[in-house]
Amino acid sequence: MIHLKPQTAIGGFTLVTLLLVGTAIGRVLGINFDEALYLTVVVLIGITWAVNRFWLRRPASEQRETEE
């Protein structure tokens, strides 16, 4: 049997929850399920890219302080 680390399980649960919430909001707005799912994935990728870009643009001294 495979044992997941708690971080992996929580991250997977969060990802599935965000996908379902995005598709539910899309359905309320009158968008098809597949289109709402696609838009949710695109939005999540955009948010992840923006956060990662912001994180990498910080000065190295700030990154070292937060890691310690």
PDB file of N, CA and C in Angstrom:
ATOM      1  N   MET A   1       0.841  -1.188   0.000  1.00  0.00           N
ATOM      2  CA  MET A   1       0.000   0.000   0.000  1.00  0.00           C
ATOM      3  C   MET A   1       0.882   1.245   0.000  1.00  0.00           C
ATOM      4  N   ILE A   2       0.464   2.235  -0.722  1.00  0.00           N
ATOM      5  CA  ILE A   2       1.219   3.474  -0.826  1.00  0.00           C
ATOM      6  C   ILE A   2       0.736   4.448   0.252  1.00  0.00           C
ATOM      7  N   HIS A   3       1.691   5.031   0.960  1.00  0.00           N
ATOM      8  CA  HIS A   3       1.353   6.017   1.986  1.00  0.00           C
ATOM      9  C   HIS A   3       1.729   7.399   1.475  1.00  0.00           C
ATOM     10  N   LEU A   4       0.769   8.321   1.507  1.00  0.00           N
ATOM     11  CA  LEU A   4       1.012   9.691   1.080  1.00  0.00           C
ATOM     12  C   LEU A   4       1.484  10.527   2.256  1.00  0.00           C
ATOM     13  N   LYS A   5       2.343  11.474   1.949  1.00  0.00           N
ATOM     14  CA  LYS A   5       2.717  12.450   2.962  1.00  0.00           C
ATOM     15  C   LYS A   5       1.516  13.369   3.179  1.00  0.00           C
ATOM     16  N   PRO A   6       1.370  13.930   4.370  1.00  0.00           N
ATOM     17  CA  PRO A   6       0.232  14.823   4.624  1.00  0.00           C
ATOM     18  C   PRO A   6       0.185  16.012   3.662  1.00  0.00           C
ATOM     19  N   GLN A   7       1.353  16.563   3.288  1.00  0.00           N
ATOM     20  CA  GLN A   7       1.368  17.703   2.375  1.00  0.00           C
ATOM     21  C   GLN A   7       0.790  17.319   1.015  1.00  0.00           C
ATOM     22  N   THR A   8       1.102  16.119   0.545  1.00  0.00           N
ATOM     23  CA  THR A   8       0.606  15.663  -0.749  1.00  0.00           C
ATOM     24  C   THR A   8      -0.897  15.459  -0.709  1.00  0.00           C
ATOM     25  N   ALA A   9      -1.385  14.859   0.345  1.00  0.00           N
ATOM     26  CA  ALA A   9      -2.819  14.618   0.478  1.00  0.00           C
ATOM     27  C   ALA A   9      -3.592  15.931   0.570  1.00  0.00           C
ATOM     28  N   ILE A  10      -3.094  16.861   1.370  1.00  0.00           N
ATOM     29  CA  ILE A  10      -3.770  18.156   1.519  1.00  0.00           C
ATOM     30  C   ILE A  10      -3.718  18.936   0.202  1.00  0.00           C
ATOM     31  N   GLY A  11      -2.581  18.904  -0.476  1.00  0.00           N
ATOM     32  CA  GLY A  11      -2.459  19.596  -1.756  1.00  0.00           C
ATOM     33  C   GLY A  11      -3.379  19.017  -2.809  1.00  0.00           C
ATOM     34  N   GLY A  12      -3.477  17.704  -2.877  1.00  0.00           N
ATOM     35  CA  GLY A  12      -4.382  17.067  -3.833  1.00  0.00           C
ATOM     36  C   GLY A  12      -5.831  17.393  -3.540  1.00  0.00           C
ATOM     37  N   PHE A  13      -6.201  17.342  -2.261  1.00  0.00           N
ATOM     38  CA  PHE A  13      -7.557  17.696  -1.868  1.00  0.00           C
ATOM     39  C   PHE A  13      -7.869  19.149  -2.221  1.00  0.00           C
ATOM     40  N   THR A  14      -6.924  20.044  -1.980  1.00  0.00           N
ATOM     41  CA  THR A  14      -7.110  21.462  -2.295  1.00  0.00           C
ATOM     42  C   THR A  14      -7.275  21.672  -3.796  1.00  0.00           C
ATOM     43  N   LEU A  15      -6.457  20.998  -4.590  1.00  0.00           N
ATOM     44  CA  LEU A  15      -6.549  21.139  -6.046  1.00  0.00           C
ATOM     45  C   LEU A  15      -7.893  20.654  -6.566  1.00  0.00           C
ATOM     46  N   VAL A  16      -8.333  19.494  -6.110  1.00  0.00           N
ATOM     47  CA  VAL A  16      -9.633  18.972  -6.551  1.00  0.00           C
ATOM     48  C   VAL A  16     -10.754  19.901  -6.108  1.00  0.00           C
ATOM     49  N   THR A  17     -10.670  20.427  -4.878  1.00  0.00           N
ATOM     50  CA  THR A  17     -11.690  21.343  -4.375  1.00  0.00           C
ATOM     51  C   THR A  17     -11.742  22.619  -5.209  1.00  0.00           C
ATOM     52  N   LEU A  18     -10.582  23.192  -5.532  1.00  0.00           N
ATOM     53  CA  LEU A  18     -10.557  24.405  -6.350  1.00  0.00           C
ATOM     54  C   LEU A  18     -11.121  24.157  -7.740  1.00  0.00           C
ATOM     55  N   LEU A  19     -10.819  23.002  -8.325  1.00  0.00           N
ATOM     56  CA  LEU A  19     -11.372  22.677  -9.640  1.00  0.00           C
ATOM     57  C   LEU A  19     -12.891  22.554  -9.588  1.00  0.00           C
ATOM     58  N   LEU A  20     -13.408  21.910  -8.559  1.00  0.00           N
ATOM     59  CA  LEU A  20     -14.860  21.765  -8.439  1.00  0.00           C
ATOM     60  C   LEU A  20     -15.543  23.097  -8.155  1.00  0.00           C
ATOM     61  N   VAL A  21     -14.927  23.931  -7.331  1.00  0.00           N
ATOM     62  CA  VAL A  21     -15.498  25.257  -7.051  1.00  0.00           C
ATOM     63  C   VAL A  21     -15.519  26.102  -8.322  1.00  0.00           C
ATOM     64  N   GLY A  22     -14.438  26.053  -9.081  1.00  0.00           N
ATOM     65  CA  GLY A  22     -14.386  26.814 -10.330  1.00  0.00           C
ATOM     66  C   GLY A  22     -15.429  26.365 -11.334  1.00  0.00           C
ATOM     67  N   THR A  23     -15.608  25.058 -11.448  1.00  0.00           N
ATOM     68  CA  THR A  23     -16.620  24.567 -12.390  1.00  0.00           C
ATOM     69  C   THR A  23     -18.023  24.879 -11.894  1.00  0.00           C
ATOM     70  N   ALA A  24     -18.253  24.854 -10.583  1.00  0.00           N
ATOM     71  CA  ALA A  24     -19.570  25.204 -10.045  1.00  0.00           C
ATOM     72  C   ALA A  24     -19.883  26.672 -10.314  1.00  0.00           C
ATOM     73  N   ILE A  25     -18.900  27.539 -10.125  1.00  0.00           N
ATOM     74  CA  ILE A  25     -19.112  28.965 -10.413  1.00  0.00           C
ATOM     75  C   ILE A  25     -19.378  29.158 -11.905  1.00  0.00           C
ATOM     76  N   GLY A  26     -18.643  28.439 -12.736  1.00  0.00           N
ATOM     77  CA  GLY A  26     -18.883  28.512 -14.179  1.00  0.00           C
ATOM     78  C   GLY A  26     -20.269  28.056 -14.570  1.00  0.00           C
ATOM     79  N   ARG A  27     -20.752  26.999 -13.930  1.00  0.00           N
ATOM     80  CA  ARG A  27     -22.104  26.513 -14.222  1.00  0.00           C
ATOM     81  C   ARG A  27     -23.149  27.541 -13.796  1.00  0.00           C
ATOM     82  N   VAL A  28     -22.921  28.204 -12.677  1.00  0.00           N
ATOM     83  CA  VAL A  28     -23.859  29.238 -12.225  1.00  0.00           C
ATOM     84  C   VAL A  28     -23.897  30.388 -13.231  1.00  0.00           C
ATOM     85  N   LEU A  29     -22.737  30.686 -13.833  1.00  0.00           N
ATOM     86  CA  LEU A  29     -22.670  31.764 -14.827  1.00  0.00           C
ATOM     87  C   LEU A  29     -23.159  31.326 -16.199  1.00  0.00           C
ATOM     88  N   GLY A  30     -23.531  30.060 -16.351  1.00  0.00           N
ATOM     89  CA  GLY A  30     -24.089  29.580 -17.603  1.00  0.00           C
ATOM     90  C   GLY A  30     -23.068  29.027 -18.583  1.00  0.00           C
ATOM     91  N   ILE A  31     -21.911  28.640 -18.097  1.00  0.00           N
ATOM     92  CA  ILE A  31     -20.866  28.077 -18.951  1.00  0.00           C
ATOM     93  C   ILE A  31     -20.956  26.554 -18.869  1.00  0.00           C
ATOM     94  N   ASN A  32     -20.679  25.856 -19.977  1.00  0.00           N
ATOM     95  CA  ASN A  32     -20.666  24.397 -19.972  1.00  0.00           C
ATOM     96  C   ASN A  32     -19.630  23.876 -18.990  1.00  0.00           C
ATOM     97  N   PHE A  33     -19.815  22.627 -18.551  1.00  0.00           N
ATOM     98  CA  PHE A  33     -18.909  22.030 -17.567  1.00  0.00           C
ATOM     99  C   PHE A  33     -17.481  21.979 -18.090  1.00  0.00           C
ATOM    100  N   ASP A  34     -17.301  21.514 -19.323  1.00  0.00           N
ATOM    101  CA  ASP A  34     -15.942  21.388 -19.850  1.00  0.00           C
ATOM    102  C   ASP A  34     -15.272  22.739 -20.043  1.00  0.00           C
ATOM    103  N   GLU A  35     -16.023  23.739 -20.466  1.00  0.00           N
ATOM    104  CA  GLU A  35     -15.454  25.080 -20.611  1.00  0.00           C
ATOM    105  C   GLU A  35     -15.112  25.685 -19.248  1.00  0.00           C
ATOM    106  N   ALA A  36     -15.983  25.453 -18.267  1.00  0.00           N
ATOM    107  CA  ALA A  36     -15.723  25.964 -16.921  1.00  0.00           C
ATOM    108  C   ALA A  36     -14.494  25.285 -16.320  1.00  0.00           C
ATOM    109  N   LEU A  37     -14.347  23.991 -16.552  1.00  0.00           N
ATOM    110  CA  LEU A  37     -13.171  23.274 -16.057  1.00  0.00           C
ATOM    111  C   LEU A  37     -11.906  23.797 -16.717  1.00  0.00           C
ATOM    112  N   TYR A  38     -11.964  24.007 -18.033  1.00  0.00           N
ATOM    113  CA  TYR A  38     -10.809  24.534 -18.761  1.00  0.00           C
ATOM    114  C   TYR A  38     -10.431  25.926 -18.239  1.00  0.00           C
ATOM    115  N   LEU A  39     -11.409  26.810 -18.072  1.00  0.00           N
ATOM    116  CA  LEU A  39     -11.126  28.149 -17.574  1.00  0.00           C
ATOM    117  C   LEU A  39     -10.572  28.116 -16.152  1.00  0.00           C
ATOM    118  N   THR A  40     -11.066  27.205 -15.333  1.00  0.00           N
ATOM    119  CA  THR A  40     -10.553  27.068 -13.975  1.00  0.00           C
ATOM    120  C   THR A  40      -9.091  26.651 -13.984  1.00  0.00           C
ATOM    121  N   VAL A  41      -8.746  25.690 -14.844  1.00  0.00           N
ATOM    122  CA  VAL A  41      -7.353  25.249 -14.943  1.00  0.00           C
ATOM    123  C   VAL A  41      -6.469  26.392 -15.419  1.00  0.00           C
ATOM    124  N   VAL A  42      -6.927  27.146 -16.407  1.00  0.00           N
ATOM    125  CA  VAL A  42      -6.141  28.279 -16.921  1.00  0.00           C
ATOM    126  C   VAL A  42      -5.945  29.332 -15.829  1.00  0.00           C
ATOM    127  N   VAL A  43      -6.982  29.626 -15.077  1.00  0.00           N
ATOM    128  CA  VAL A  43      -6.878  30.612 -13.996  1.00  0.00           C
ATOM    129  C   VAL A  43      -5.921  30.119 -12.907  1.00  0.00           C
ATOM    130  N   LEU A  44      -6.014  28.851 -12.524  1.00  0.00           N
ATOM    131  CA  LEU A  44      -5.104  28.320 -11.506  1.00  0.00           C
ATOM    132  C   LEU A  44      -3.652  28.345 -11.978  1.00  0.00           C
ATOM    133  N   ILE A  45      -3.422  28.033 -13.249  1.00  0.00           N
ATOM    134  CA  ILE A  45      -2.066  28.110 -13.793  1.00  0.00           C
ATOM    135  C   ILE A  45      -1.575  29.554 -13.786  1.00  0.00           C
ATOM    136  N   GLY A  46      -2.430  30.507 -14.147  1.00  0.00           N
ATOM    137  CA  GLY A  46      -2.052  31.918 -14.141  1.00  0.00           C
ATOM    138  C   GLY A  46      -1.724  32.419 -12.749  1.00  0.00           C
ATOM    139  N   ILE A  47      -2.518  32.029 -11.767  1.00  0.00           N
ATOM    140  CA  ILE A  47      -2.257  32.447 -10.395  1.00  0.00           C
ATOM    141  C   ILE A  47      -0.946  31.847  -9.904  1.00  0.00           C
ATOM    142  N   THR A  48      -0.732  30.565 -10.204  1.00  0.00           N
ATOM    143  CA  THR A  48       0.516  29.907  -9.796  1.00  0.00           C
ATOM    144  C   THR A  48       1.716  30.565 -10.453  1.00  0.00           C
ATOM    145  N   TRP A  49       1.599  30.893 -11.714  1.00  0.00           N
ATOM    146  CA  TRP A  49       2.706  31.554 -12.427  1.00  0.00           C
ATOM    147  C   TRP A  49       3.008  32.914 -11.805  1.00  0.00           C
ATOM    148  N   ALA A  50       1.946  33.694 -11.510  1.00  0.00           N
ATOM    149  CA  ALA A  50       2.143  35.028 -10.948  1.00  0.00           C
ATOM    150  C   ALA A  50       2.790  34.965  -9.562  1.00  0.00           C
ATOM    151  N   VAL A  51       2.333  34.038  -8.723  1.00  0.00           N
ATOM    152  CA  VAL A  51       2.915  33.905  -7.391  1.00  0.00           C
ATOM    153  C   VAL A  51       4.364  33.460  -7.490  1.00  0.00           C
ATOM    154  N   ASN A  52       4.643  32.499  -8.369  1.00  0.00           N
ATOM    155  CA  ASN A  52       6.010  32.029  -8.541  1.00  0.00           C
ATOM    156  C   ASN A  52       6.907  33.145  -9.077  1.00  0.00           C
ATOM    157  N   ARG A  53       6.415  33.926 -10.007  1.00  0.00           N
ATOM    158  CA  ARG A  53       7.190  35.029 -10.571  1.00  0.00           C
ATOM    159  C   ARG A  53       7.487  36.074  -9.503  1.00  0.00           C
ATOM    160  N   PHE A  54       6.489  36.385  -8.681  1.00  0.00           N
ATOM    161  CA  PHE A  54       6.689  37.335  -7.598  1.00  0.00           C
ATOM    162  C   PHE A  54       7.711  36.799  -6.598  1.00  0.00           C
ATOM    163  N   TRP A  55       7.621  35.510  -6.281  1.00  0.00           N
ATOM    164  CA  TRP A  55       8.531  34.900  -5.310  1.00  0.00           C
ATOM    165  C   TRP A  55       9.968  34.939  -5.813  1.00  0.00           C
ATOM    166  N   LEU A  56      10.174  34.699  -7.102  1.00  0.00           N
ATOM    167  CA  LEU A  56      11.527  34.660  -7.644  1.00  0.00           C
ATOM    168  C   LEU A  56      12.121  36.048  -7.840  1.00  0.00           C
ATOM    169  N   ARG A  57      11.312  37.092  -7.887  1.00  0.00           N
ATOM    170  CA  ARG A  57      11.824  38.446  -8.097  1.00  0.00           C
ATOM    171  C   ARG A  57      12.250  39.120  -6.806  1.00  0.00           C
ATOM    172  N   ARG A  58      11.985  38.486  -5.659  1.00  0.00           N
ATOM    173  CA  ARG A  58      12.403  39.088  -4.393  1.00  0.00           C
ATOM    174  C   ARG A  58      13.918  39.071  -4.301  1.00  0.00           C
ATOM    175  N   PRO A  59      14.489  40.047  -3.611  1.00  0.00           N
ATOM    176  CA  PRO A  59      15.942  40.032  -3.414  1.00  0.00           C
ATOM    177  C   PRO A  59      16.382  38.784  -2.648  1.00  0.00           C
ATOM    178  N   ALA A  60      17.610  38.361  -2.901  1.00  0.00           N
ATOM    179  CA  ALA A  60      18.119  37.139  -2.282  1.00  0.00           C
ATOM    180  C   ALA A  60      18.182  37.255  -0.762  1.00  0.00           C
ATOM    181  N   SER A  61      18.436  38.450  -0.234  1.00  0.00           N
ATOM    182  CA  SER A  61      18.533  38.605   1.221  1.00  0.00           C
ATOM    183  C   SER A  61      17.189  38.321   1.890  1.00  0.00           C
ATOM    184  N   GLU A  62      16.075  38.723   1.280  1.00  0.00           N
ATOM    185  CA  GLU A  62      14.760  38.446   1.851  1.00  0.00           C
ATOM    186  C   GLU A  62      14.444  36.961   1.796  1.00  0.00           C
ATOM    187  N   GLN A  63      14.847  36.296   0.738  1.00  0.00           N
ATOM    188  CA  GLN A  63      14.592  34.872   0.625  1.00  0.00           C
ATOM    189  C   GLN A  63      15.343  34.099   1.693  1.00  0.00           C
ATOM    190  N   ARG A  64      16.556  34.472   1.998  1.00  0.00           N
ATOM    191  CA  ARG A  64      17.331  33.783   3.020  1.00  0.00           C
ATOM    192  C   ARG A  64      16.713  33.984   4.408  1.00  0.00           C
ATOM    193  N   GLU A  65      16.192  35.168   4.672  1.00  0.00           N
ATOM    194  CA  GLU A  65      15.599  35.444   5.980  1.00  0.00           C
ATOM    195  C   GLU A  65      14.360  34.611   6.189  1.00  0.00           C
ATOM    196  N   THR A  66      13.541  34.423   5.161  1.00  0.00           N
ATOM    197  CA  THR A  66      12.301  33.661   5.330  1.00  0.00           C
ATOM    198  C   THR A  66      12.566  32.169   5.403  1.00  0.00           C
ATOM    199  N   GLU A  67      13.667  31.690   4.836  1.00  0.00           N
ATOM    200  CA  GLU A  67      13.979  30.266   4.875  1.00  0.00           C
ATOM    201  C   GLU A  67      14.502  29.843   6.239  1.00  0.00           C
ATOM    202  N   GLU A  68      15.097  30.744   6.983  1.00  0.00           N
ATOM    203  CA  GLU A  68      15.698  30.378   8.275  1.00  0.00           C
ATOM    204  C   GLU A  68      14.690  30.273   9.373  1.00  0.00           C
TER     205      GLU A  68
END
